[in-house]
Amino acid sequence: MSDSTENTPVTLEVINAMRRQGEKIACLTCYDASFTRVLESAGVDMFIIGDSLGMVLLGYASTAPVTMDDMVYHATSVARVGRHSYRVVDLPKGSYASPVQALASAERLVSEGGAHMVKLEGGVAQAAIVEYLVNHDVPVCGHIGLLPQSVSKAGDYRVQGRDATTAAAILADAHALQDAGAGLLVMECIPAGLGKEVTVAVSMPTIGIGAGPDCDGQVLVLHDMLGITMGRLPRFVHDFLQDAGSIPGAVAAYVCAVKDGSYPAARHCY
Ligand code: KIV
C-alpha cells in the first residue's frame, strides 16, 4: 500500500513509485474541508480540485464561467485541512492564454490555494505553456481526450479518439505534454484501448476518467460517484453510495475498487 493510508504526505515521487510498483492511484475531485477529511480518512491518494466545481457546486451549465477566485477559494478550503493527499488544482478557462498569464495564475494557485500541481487542458496546443511553467518550477498535470473547457454545448460531451486519426492526435498530445515536462496526465472519455496505449507510451503516471482500467489511476467527480448529480451520467460513472450506505463507506469502497482493479469494469468502458 502507498503511504496514503498513513499520515505521510503523498508526493509526486510517491505517485511515481506507485506507478512503478503497479499500485493503482485512487483519485477523486474534492472542493471543501469536510470532504477533504472524509476522503483522506478513506485513503484517497490524490485530489483534483477541479473546475467541475462550477457545475456541481456553483450551478453553471459548463466549467467555462469558473474564475481564478473560485478556484483559489475552493483550493484553499481543501489545503487548510488537507494533511497527506496530493493536491492538483485546475487552471480555469481563460487563466492560461499566454505563458506569462499562466505562470501568474499557477503561482496564485500554489501560493494562495496550496496546490502541489496545477492542471490545464490540451496537448500539443499547450506544450509551450507547460514547458514555461515547468521551467519556472511549477509542476503541471496535462488533461487530454475530452476537454470540458472547450465544450460549447451538452451534446459535445462525447467519447474522443474513436478513429485512427483522432486516436493518433491524442497520442501526439500525450507525447507533447511529456516532452514539455508534465508530471501527470489525466485522460478523459477515450476508448479503453487508447487509454492503455497512452499509458504504455509515456513515462508519467496516467489518471483516467472514462479511459479504461489500464491507466495508472482513476478519478471521478465526487458528486457523480455519490449519486447526487442529476441527469444522464456517462457510462464510466458508478454510484458507490448506493451499495455502501454512507459517504465514508462509499469513498472507502471506491478506493478499494480502484486498488483491486474492479473499478472500472467492462461496463464502465468505451
Ligand atoms: O474538473 C474536474 O473535475 C476534472 C476532473 C474530471 C479530472 O478535470
PDB file of C-alpha atoms and ligand atoms in Angstrom:
ATOM      1  CA  MET A   1       0.000   0.000   0.000  1.00  0.00           C
ATOM      2  CA  SER A   2       1.066   3.563  -0.590  1.00  0.00           C
ATOM      3  CA  ASP A   3       1.751   5.942   2.262  1.00  0.00           C
ATOM      4  CA  SER A   4      -1.693   7.456   1.731  1.00  0.00           C
ATOM      5  CA  THR A   5      -3.272   5.179   4.327  1.00  0.00           C
ATOM      6  CA  GLU A   6      -0.856   6.583   6.896  1.00  0.00           C
ATOM      7  CA  ASN A   7      -0.260  10.207   7.648  1.00  0.00           C
ATOM      8  CA  THR A   8       2.782  10.599   5.435  1.00  0.00           C
ATOM      9  CA  PRO A   9       2.159  13.133   2.660  1.00  0.00           C
ATOM     10  CA  VAL A  10       1.705  11.703  -0.823  1.00  0.00           C
ATOM     11  CA  THR A  11       4.245  13.419  -3.047  1.00  0.00           C
ATOM     12  CA  LEU A  12       4.798  13.185  -6.794  1.00  0.00           C
ATOM     13  CA  GLU A  13       7.658  10.784  -6.008  1.00  0.00           C
ATOM     14  CA  VAL A  14       5.217   8.536  -4.120  1.00  0.00           C
ATOM     15  CA  ILE A  15       2.791   8.636  -7.061  1.00  0.00           C
ATOM     16  CA  ASN A  16       5.591   7.746  -9.485  1.00  0.00           C
ATOM     17  CA  ALA A  17       6.616   4.872  -7.213  1.00  0.00           C
ATOM     18  CA  MET A  18       3.015   3.626  -7.197  1.00  0.00           C
ATOM     19  CA  ARG A  19       3.085   3.510 -10.995  1.00  0.00           C
ATOM     20  CA  ARG A  20       6.399   1.618 -10.990  1.00  0.00           C
ATOM     21  CA  GLN A  21       5.113  -0.861  -8.410  1.00  0.00           C
ATOM     22  CA  GLY A  22       1.768  -1.339 -10.140  1.00  0.00           C
ATOM     23  CA  GLU A  23      -0.287   0.082  -7.293  1.00  0.00           C
ATOM     24  CA  LYS A  24      -3.325   1.901  -8.668  1.00  0.00           C
ATOM     25  CA  ILE A  25      -3.670   5.583  -7.739  1.00  0.00           C
ATOM     26  CA  ALA A  26      -7.066   6.439  -6.211  1.00  0.00           C
ATOM     27  CA  CYS A  27      -8.073   9.990  -7.012  1.00  0.00           C
ATOM     28  CA  LEU A  28     -11.304  11.979  -6.564  1.00  0.00           C
ATOM     29  CA  THR A  29     -12.307  15.561  -7.068  1.00  0.00           C
ATOM     30  CA  CYS A  30     -12.592  17.497  -3.824  1.00  0.00           C
ATOM     31  CA  TYR A  31     -13.666  21.055  -3.185  1.00  0.00           C
ATOM     32  CA  ASP A  32     -14.136  21.660   0.549  1.00  0.00           C
ATOM     33  CA  ALA A  33     -12.803  20.962   4.036  1.00  0.00           C
ATOM     34  CA  SER A  34     -15.339  18.374   5.241  1.00  0.00           C
ATOM     35  CA  PHE A  35     -14.898  16.138   2.219  1.00  0.00           C
ATOM     36  CA  THR A  36     -11.130  16.574   2.452  1.00  0.00           C
ATOM     37  CA  ARG A  37     -11.230  14.943   5.881  1.00  0.00           C
ATOM     38  CA  VAL A  38     -13.550  12.137   4.734  1.00  0.00           C
ATOM     39  CA  LEU A  39     -11.520  11.409   1.604  1.00  0.00           C
ATOM     40  CA  GLU A  40      -8.196  11.446   3.408  1.00  0.00           C
ATOM     41  CA  SER A  41      -9.543   9.095   6.108  1.00  0.00           C
ATOM     42  CA  ALA A  42     -10.616   6.684   3.365  1.00  0.00           C
ATOM     43  CA  GLY A  43      -7.127   6.636   1.809  1.00  0.00           C
ATOM     44  CA  VAL A  44      -7.671   8.720  -1.342  1.00  0.00           C
ATOM     45  CA  ASP A  45      -4.164   9.312  -2.689  1.00  0.00           C
ATOM     46  CA  MET A  46      -4.788  12.401  -4.731  1.00  0.00           C
ATOM     47  CA  PHE A  47      -7.393  15.163  -5.069  1.00  0.00           C
ATOM     48  CA  ILE A  48      -8.233  17.161  -8.142  1.00  0.00           C
ATOM     49  CA  ILE A  49      -9.707  20.466  -7.102  1.00  0.00           C
ATOM     50  CA  GLY A  50     -11.339  20.623 -10.498  1.00  0.00           C
ATOM     51  CA  ASP A  51     -13.202  23.354 -12.290  1.00  0.00           C
ATOM     52  CA  SER A  52     -16.056  20.818 -12.386  1.00  0.00           C
ATOM     53  CA  LEU A  53     -16.909  22.706  -9.185  1.00  0.00           C
ATOM     54  CA  GLY A  54     -18.539  25.246 -11.494  1.00  0.00           C
ATOM     55  CA  MET A  55     -21.143  22.642 -12.424  1.00  0.00           C
ATOM     56  CA  VAL A  56     -21.523  20.573  -9.242  1.00  0.00           C
ATOM     57  CA  LEU A  57     -21.212  23.375  -6.661  1.00  0.00           C
ATOM     58  CA  LEU A  58     -21.964  26.640  -8.430  1.00  0.00           C
ATOM     59  CA  GLY A  59     -24.763  25.558 -10.772  1.00  0.00           C
ATOM     60  CA  TYR A  60     -23.261  26.631 -14.084  1.00  0.00           C
ATOM     61  CA  ALA A  61     -24.083  24.643 -17.242  1.00  0.00           C
ATOM     62  CA  SER A  62     -20.365  24.236 -18.037  1.00  0.00           C
ATOM     63  CA  THR A  63     -16.945  24.854 -16.493  1.00  0.00           C
ATOM     64  CA  ALA A  64     -16.370  27.939 -18.673  1.00  0.00           C
ATOM     65  CA  PRO A  65     -17.557  30.648 -16.214  1.00  0.00           C
ATOM     66  CA  VAL A  66     -15.313  29.438 -13.364  1.00  0.00           C
ATOM     67  CA  THR A  67     -12.877  32.133 -12.222  1.00  0.00           C
ATOM     68  CA  MET A  68      -9.469  32.151 -10.586  1.00  0.00           C
ATOM     69  CA  ASP A  69     -11.133  33.467  -7.419  1.00  0.00           C
ATOM     70  CA  ASP A  70     -13.490  30.440  -7.420  1.00  0.00           C
ATOM     71  CA  MET A  71     -10.532  28.071  -7.766  1.00  0.00           C
ATOM     72  CA  VAL A  72      -8.483  29.783  -5.062  1.00  0.00           C
ATOM     73  CA  TYR A  73     -11.458  29.803  -2.660  1.00  0.00           C
ATOM     74  CA  HIS A  74     -12.079  26.058  -3.007  1.00  0.00           C
ATOM     75  CA  ALA A  75      -8.421  25.028  -3.214  1.00  0.00           C
ATOM     76  CA  THR A  76      -7.759  26.977  -0.020  1.00  0.00           C
ATOM     77  CA  SER A  77     -10.658  25.213   1.741  1.00  0.00           C
ATOM     78  CA  VAL A  78      -9.077  21.868   0.871  1.00  0.00           C
ATOM     79  CA  ALA A  79      -5.500  22.889   1.676  1.00  0.00           C
ATOM     80  CA  ARG A  80      -6.477  24.360   5.045  1.00  0.00           C
ATOM     81  CA  VAL A  81      -7.256  20.903   6.458  1.00  0.00           C
ATOM     82  CA  GLY A  82      -5.501  18.582   3.978  1.00  0.00           C
ATOM     83  CA  ARG A  83      -2.767  16.558   5.642  1.00  0.00           C
ATOM     84  CA  HIS A  84      -1.466  13.982   3.213  1.00  0.00           C
ATOM     85  CA  SER A  85      -3.282  13.641  -0.140  1.00  0.00           C
ATOM     86  CA  TYR A  86      -1.602  15.151  -3.218  1.00  0.00           C
ATOM     87  CA  ARG A  87      -3.500  18.238  -4.472  1.00  0.00           C
ATOM     88  CA  VAL A  88      -3.832  19.085  -8.159  1.00  0.00           C
ATOM     89  CA  VAL A  89      -5.727  22.322  -8.868  1.00  0.00           C
ATOM     90  CA  ASP A  90      -7.272  23.280 -12.203  1.00  0.00           C
ATOM     91  CA  LEU A  91      -6.311  26.425 -14.041  1.00  0.00           C
ATOM     92  CA  PRO A  92      -9.750  27.671 -15.139  1.00  0.00           C
ATOM     93  CA  LYS A  93     -10.593  28.611 -18.716  1.00  0.00           C
ATOM     94  CA  GLY A  94      -9.047  31.941 -19.717  1.00  0.00           C
ATOM     95  CA  SER A  95      -6.387  31.881 -16.996  1.00  0.00           C
ATOM     96  CA  TYR A  96      -3.587  30.471 -19.172  1.00  0.00           C
ATOM     97  CA  ALA A  97      -3.935  32.214 -22.518  1.00  0.00           C
ATOM     98  CA  SER A  98      -0.223  33.147 -22.570  1.00  0.00           C
ATOM     99  CA  PRO A  99       2.819  31.763 -20.753  1.00  0.00           C
ATOM    100  CA  VAL A 100       3.088  34.872 -18.575  1.00  0.00           C
ATOM    101  CA  GLN A 101      -0.605  34.775 -17.619  1.00  0.00           C
ATOM    102  CA  ALA A 102      -0.375  31.012 -16.982  1.00  0.00           C
ATOM    103  CA  LEU A 103       2.564  31.498 -14.636  1.00  0.00           C
ATOM    104  CA  ALA A 104       0.838  34.269 -12.674  1.00  0.00           C
ATOM    105  CA  SER A 105      -2.322  32.136 -12.359  1.00  0.00           C
ATOM    106  CA  ALA A 106      -0.398  28.994 -11.424  1.00  0.00           C
ATOM    107  CA  GLU A 107       1.684  30.811  -8.817  1.00  0.00           C
ATOM    108  CA  ARG A 108      -1.543  32.068  -7.239  1.00  0.00           C
ATOM    109  CA  LEU A 109      -2.976  28.532  -7.081  1.00  0.00           C
ATOM    110  CA  VAL A 110       0.243  27.354  -5.425  1.00  0.00           C
ATOM    111  CA  SER A 111       0.837  30.238  -3.006  1.00  0.00           C
ATOM    112  CA  GLU A 112      -2.765  31.050  -2.037  1.00  0.00           C
ATOM    113  CA  GLY A 113      -4.527  27.791  -2.932  1.00  0.00           C
ATOM    114  CA  GLY A 114      -1.952  25.327  -1.622  1.00  0.00           C
ATOM    115  CA  ALA A 115      -1.710  23.468  -4.940  1.00  0.00           C
ATOM    116  CA  HIS A 116       1.053  20.875  -5.250  1.00  0.00           C
ATOM    117  CA  MET A 117       0.488  20.837  -9.016  1.00  0.00           C
ATOM    118  CA  VAL A 118      -1.699  22.708 -11.499  1.00  0.00           C
ATOM    119  CA  LYS A 119      -3.705  21.135 -14.321  1.00  0.00           C
ATOM    120  CA  LEU A 120      -4.558  22.543 -17.717  1.00  0.00           C
ATOM    121  CA  GLU A 121      -6.483  21.199 -20.688  1.00  0.00           C
ATOM    122  CA  GLY A 122      -4.944  20.411 -24.074  1.00  0.00           C
ATOM    123  CA  GLY A 123      -1.904  18.679 -25.509  1.00  0.00           C
ATOM    124  CA  VAL A 124       0.184  19.847 -28.449  1.00  0.00           C
ATOM    125  CA  ALA A 125      -1.524  23.257 -28.324  1.00  0.00           C
ATOM    126  CA  GLN A 126      -0.475  23.806 -24.688  1.00  0.00           C
ATOM    127  CA  ALA A 127       3.026  22.340 -24.804  1.00  0.00           C
ATOM    128  CA  ALA A 128       4.794  25.724 -24.811  1.00  0.00           C
ATOM    129  CA  ILE A 129       2.816  26.861 -21.772  1.00  0.00           C
ATOM    130  CA  VAL A 130       3.509  23.612 -19.930  1.00  0.00           C
ATOM    131  CA  GLU A 131       7.226  23.952 -20.649  1.00  0.00           C
ATOM    132  CA  TYR A 132       7.218  27.553 -19.432  1.00  0.00           C
ATOM    133  CA  LEU A 133       5.503  26.585 -16.175  1.00  0.00           C
ATOM    134  CA  VAL A 134       7.806  23.617 -15.574  1.00  0.00           C
ATOM    135  CA  ASN A 135      10.869  25.785 -16.295  1.00  0.00           C
ATOM    136  CA  HIS A 136       9.577  28.115 -13.571  1.00  0.00           C
ATOM    137  CA  ASP A 137       9.294  25.205 -11.117  1.00  0.00           C
ATOM    138  CA  VAL A 138       5.533  24.764 -11.316  1.00  0.00           C
ATOM    139  CA  PRO A 139       4.589  21.069 -11.605  1.00  0.00           C
ATOM    140  CA  VAL A 140       1.954  20.517 -14.304  1.00  0.00           C
ATOM    141  CA  CYS A 141      -0.671  17.859 -14.963  1.00  0.00           C
ATOM    142  CA  GLY A 142      -1.924  17.635 -18.549  1.00  0.00           C
ATOM    143  CA  HIS A 143      -5.531  16.796 -19.480  1.00  0.00           C
ATOM    144  CA  ILE A 144      -6.295  15.217 -22.841  1.00  0.00           C
ATOM    145  CA  GLY A 145      -9.182  13.471 -24.592  1.00  0.00           C
ATOM    146  CA  LEU A 146     -12.449  15.200 -23.748  1.00  0.00           C
ATOM    147  CA  LEU A 147     -11.659  18.800 -22.794  1.00  0.00           C
ATOM    148  CA  PRO A 148     -14.622  20.231 -20.853  1.00  0.00           C
ATOM    149  CA  GLN A 149     -13.335  23.818 -21.146  1.00  0.00           C
ATOM    150  CA  SER A 150     -13.686  23.546 -24.936  1.00  0.00           C
ATOM    151  CA  VAL A 151     -17.203  22.093 -24.908  1.00  0.00           C
ATOM    152  CA  SER A 152     -19.782  24.620 -26.043  1.00  0.00           C
ATOM    153  CA  LYS A 153     -22.961  22.531 -25.836  1.00  0.00           C
ATOM    154  CA  ALA A 154     -24.152  19.493 -23.877  1.00  0.00           C
ATOM    155  CA  GLY A 155     -24.040  17.210 -26.960  1.00  0.00           C
ATOM    156  CA  ASP A 156     -20.280  17.763 -27.246  1.00  0.00           C
ATOM    157  CA  TYR A 157     -19.543  15.671 -24.138  1.00  0.00           C
ATOM    158  CA  ARG A 158     -18.672  12.607 -26.189  1.00  0.00           C
ATOM    159  CA  VAL A 159     -16.021   9.941 -26.426  1.00  0.00           C
ATOM    160  CA  GLN A 160     -12.844  11.176 -28.119  1.00  0.00           C
ATOM    161  CA  GLY A 161     -10.267   9.232 -30.152  1.00  0.00           C
ATOM    162  CA  ARG A 162     -12.552   6.565 -31.576  1.00  0.00           C
ATOM    163  CA  ASP A 163     -10.966   6.583 -35.056  1.00  0.00           C
ATOM    164  CA  ALA A 164      -7.326   6.180 -36.073  1.00  0.00           C
ATOM    165  CA  THR A 165      -6.788   9.892 -36.854  1.00  0.00           C
ATOM    166  CA  THR A 166      -8.179  11.261 -33.603  1.00  0.00           C
ATOM    167  CA  ALA A 167      -6.513   8.463 -31.597  1.00  0.00           C
ATOM    168  CA  ALA A 168      -3.152   9.394 -33.155  1.00  0.00           C
ATOM    169  CA  ALA A 169      -3.769  13.051 -32.269  1.00  0.00           C
ATOM    170  CA  ILE A 170      -4.413  12.100 -28.620  1.00  0.00           C
ATOM    171  CA  LEU A 171      -1.231  10.026 -28.548  1.00  0.00           C
ATOM    172  CA  ALA A 172       0.649  13.008 -30.025  1.00  0.00           C
ATOM    173  CA  ASP A 173      -0.874  15.227 -27.300  1.00  0.00           C
ATOM    174  CA  ALA A 174       0.434  12.865 -24.622  1.00  0.00           C
ATOM    175  CA  HIS A 175       3.936  12.863 -26.105  1.00  0.00           C
ATOM    176  CA  ALA A 176       3.946  16.662 -26.439  1.00  0.00           C
ATOM    177  CA  LEU A 177       2.981  17.076 -22.780  1.00  0.00           C
ATOM    178  CA  GLN A 178       5.605  14.590 -21.666  1.00  0.00           C
ATOM    179  CA  ASP A 179       8.303  16.322 -23.743  1.00  0.00           C
ATOM    180  CA  ALA A 180       7.218  19.651 -22.224  1.00  0.00           C
ATOM    181  CA  GLY A 181       7.800  18.236 -18.730  1.00  0.00           C
ATOM    182  CA  ALA A 182       4.295  17.431 -17.465  1.00  0.00           C
ATOM    183  CA  GLY A 183       4.401  15.236 -14.356  1.00  0.00           C
ATOM    184  CA  LEU A 184       0.946  13.642 -14.565  1.00  0.00           C
ATOM    185  CA  LEU A 185      -1.636  13.083 -17.268  1.00  0.00           C
ATOM    186  CA  VAL A 186      -5.431  13.000 -16.951  1.00  0.00           C
ATOM    187  CA  MET A 187      -7.228  11.276 -19.831  1.00  0.00           C
ATOM    188  CA  GLU A 188     -10.961  11.825 -20.132  1.00  0.00           C
ATOM    189  CA  CYS A 189     -13.541   9.857 -22.081  1.00  0.00           C
ATOM    190  CA  ILE A 190     -11.473   7.841 -24.546  1.00  0.00           C
ATOM    191  CA  PRO A 191     -11.628   4.162 -25.561  1.00  0.00           C
ATOM    192  CA  ALA A 192     -10.010   1.784 -23.057  1.00  0.00           C
ATOM    193  CA  GLY A 193      -7.570   0.534 -25.700  1.00  0.00           C
ATOM    194  CA  LEU A 194      -6.290   4.048 -26.295  1.00  0.00           C
ATOM    195  CA  GLY A 195      -6.025   4.657 -22.541  1.00  0.00           C
ATOM    196  CA  LYS A 196      -3.759   1.614 -22.353  1.00  0.00           C
ATOM    197  CA  GLU A 197      -1.733   2.637 -25.413  1.00  0.00           C
ATOM    198  CA  VAL A 198      -1.018   6.093 -23.969  1.00  0.00           C
ATOM    199  CA  THR A 199      -0.195   4.658 -20.528  1.00  0.00           C
ATOM    200  CA  VAL A 200       2.358   2.277 -22.063  1.00  0.00           C
ATOM    201  CA  ALA A 201       3.800   5.008 -24.305  1.00  0.00           C
ATOM    202  CA  VAL A 202       4.507   7.646 -21.638  1.00  0.00           C
ATOM    203  CA  SER A 203       6.636   7.537 -18.518  1.00  0.00           C
ATOM    204  CA  MET A 204       4.468   9.801 -16.344  1.00  0.00           C
ATOM    205  CA  PRO A 205       1.543   8.351 -14.352  1.00  0.00           C
ATOM    206  CA  THR A 206      -1.813   8.469 -16.150  1.00  0.00           C
ATOM    207  CA  ILE A 207      -5.122   9.049 -14.377  1.00  0.00           C
ATOM    208  CA  GLY A 208      -8.228   8.002 -16.273  1.00  0.00           C
ATOM    209  CA  ILE A 209     -11.792   9.217 -16.132  1.00  0.00           C
ATOM    210  CA  GLY A 210     -13.621   7.062 -18.625  1.00  0.00           C
ATOM    211  CA  ALA A 211     -10.310   5.900 -20.102  1.00  0.00           C
ATOM    212  CA  GLY A 212     -10.380   2.226 -19.145  1.00  0.00           C
ATOM    213  CA  PRO A 213      -8.779   0.032 -16.475  1.00  0.00           C
ATOM    214  CA  ASP A 214      -5.171   0.209 -17.656  1.00  0.00           C
ATOM    215  CA  CYS A 215      -4.469   3.783 -16.588  1.00  0.00           C
ATOM    216  CA  ASP A 216      -2.191   4.070 -13.553  1.00  0.00           C
ATOM    217  CA  GLY A 217      -5.015   5.600 -11.550  1.00  0.00           C
ATOM    218  CA  GLN A 218      -8.649   6.605 -11.701  1.00  0.00           C
ATOM    219  CA  VAL A 219     -10.546   9.788 -10.899  1.00  0.00           C
ATOM    220  CA  LEU A 220     -14.262  10.528 -10.669  1.00  0.00           C
ATOM    221  CA  VAL A 221     -16.168  13.682  -9.884  1.00  0.00           C
ATOM    222  CA  LEU A 222     -17.094  13.257  -6.211  1.00  0.00           C
ATOM    223  CA  HIS A 223     -20.763  14.162  -6.656  1.00  0.00           C
ATOM    224  CA  ASP A 224     -21.092  11.677  -9.538  1.00  0.00           C
ATOM    225  CA  MET A 225     -19.730   8.734  -7.527  1.00  0.00           C
ATOM    226  CA  LEU A 226     -22.009   9.651  -4.625  1.00  0.00           C
ATOM    227  CA  GLY A 227     -25.025   9.531  -6.940  1.00  0.00           C
ATOM    228  CA  ILE A 228     -26.110  13.124  -6.312  1.00  0.00           C
ATOM    229  CA  THR A 229     -25.542  14.529  -9.806  1.00  0.00           C
ATOM    230  CA  MET A 230     -28.903  14.871 -11.546  1.00  0.00           C
ATOM    231  CA  GLY A 231     -29.475  13.960 -15.193  1.00  0.00           C
ATOM    232  CA  ARG A 232     -27.902  11.462 -17.530  1.00  0.00           C
ATOM    233  CA  LEU A 233     -24.392  10.460 -16.494  1.00  0.00           C
ATOM    234  CA  PRO A 234     -21.620   8.989 -18.655  1.00  0.00           C
ATOM    235  CA  ARG A 235     -21.257   5.218 -18.570  1.00  0.00           C
ATOM    236  CA  PHE A 236     -17.980   5.345 -16.661  1.00  0.00           C
ATOM    237  CA  VAL A 237     -19.706   6.795 -13.578  1.00  0.00           C
ATOM    238  CA  HIS A 238     -20.559   4.340 -10.821  1.00  0.00           C
ATOM    239  CA  ASP A 239     -22.705   5.243  -7.810  1.00  0.00           C
ATOM    240  CA  PHE A 240     -20.681   3.880  -4.878  1.00  0.00           C
ATOM    241  CA  LEU A 241     -23.091   5.273  -2.271  1.00  0.00           C
ATOM    242  CA  GLN A 242     -25.942   3.048  -3.380  1.00  0.00           C
ATOM    243  CA  ASP A 243     -24.294  -0.114  -2.030  1.00  0.00           C
ATOM    244  CA  ALA A 244     -22.167   1.395   0.736  1.00  0.00           C
ATOM    245  CA  GLY A 245     -24.959   3.264   2.515  1.00  0.00           C
ATOM    246  CA  SER A 246     -22.749   6.037   3.924  1.00  0.00           C
ATOM    247  CA  ILE A 247     -20.451   8.626   2.393  1.00  0.00           C
ATOM    248  CA  PRO A 248     -17.288   7.396   4.185  1.00  0.00           C
ATOM    249  CA  GLY A 249     -18.257   3.834   3.184  1.00  0.00           C
ATOM    250  CA  ALA A 250     -18.779   4.847  -0.446  1.00  0.00           C
ATOM    251  CA  VAL A 251     -15.394   6.558  -0.643  1.00  0.00           C
ATOM    252  CA  ALA A 252     -13.676   3.577   1.026  1.00  0.00           C
ATOM    253  CA  ALA A 253     -15.400   1.231  -1.457  1.00  0.00           C
ATOM    254  CA  TYR A 254     -14.199   3.397  -4.354  1.00  0.00           C
ATOM    255  CA  VAL A 255     -10.599   3.339  -3.072  1.00  0.00           C
ATOM    256  CA  CYS A 256     -10.766  -0.474  -2.703  1.00  0.00           C
ATOM    257  CA  ALA A 257     -12.298  -0.921  -6.156  1.00  0.00           C
ATOM    258  CA  VAL A 258      -9.631   1.236  -7.806  1.00  0.00           C
ATOM    259  CA  LYS A 259      -6.823  -0.506  -5.929  1.00  0.00           C
ATOM    260  CA  ASP A 260      -8.041  -4.037  -6.672  1.00  0.00           C
ATOM    261  CA  GLY A 261      -8.865  -3.183 -10.299  1.00  0.00           C
ATOM    262  CA  SER A 262     -12.593  -3.958 -10.048  1.00  0.00           C
ATOM    263  CA  TYR A 263     -13.377  -0.346 -10.991  1.00  0.00           C
ATOM    264  CA  PRO A 264     -13.644   0.440 -13.849  1.00  0.00           C
ATOM    265  CA  ALA A 265     -15.319  -2.775 -15.021  1.00  0.00           C
ATOM    266  CA  ALA A 266     -16.019  -3.530 -18.682  1.00  0.00           C
ATOM    267  CA  ARG A 267     -19.452  -1.888 -18.436  1.00  0.00           C
ATOM    268  CA  HIS A 268     -17.799   1.420 -17.482  1.00  0.00           C
ATOM    269  CA  CYS A 269     -15.515   1.447 -20.534  1.00  0.00           C
ATOM    270  CA  TYR A 270     -15.727   2.622 -24.159  1.00  0.00           C
TER     271      TYR A 270
HETATM  272  O1  KIV B   1     -12.645  19.490 -13.325  1.00  0.00           O
HETATM  273  C1  KIV B   1     -12.520  18.315 -12.991  1.00  0.00           C
HETATM  274  O2  KIV B   1     -13.149  17.829 -12.050  1.00  0.00           O
HETATM  275  C2  KIV B   1     -11.603  17.471 -13.736  1.00  0.00           C
HETATM  276  C3  KIV B   1     -11.688  16.003 -13.481  1.00  0.00           C
HETATM  277  C4  KIV B   1     -12.897  15.470 -14.127  1.00  0.00           C
HETATM  278  C5  KIV B   1     -10.500  15.282 -13.913  1.00  0.00           C
HETATM  279  O3  KIV B   1     -10.862  17.937 -14.534  1.00  0.00           O
END
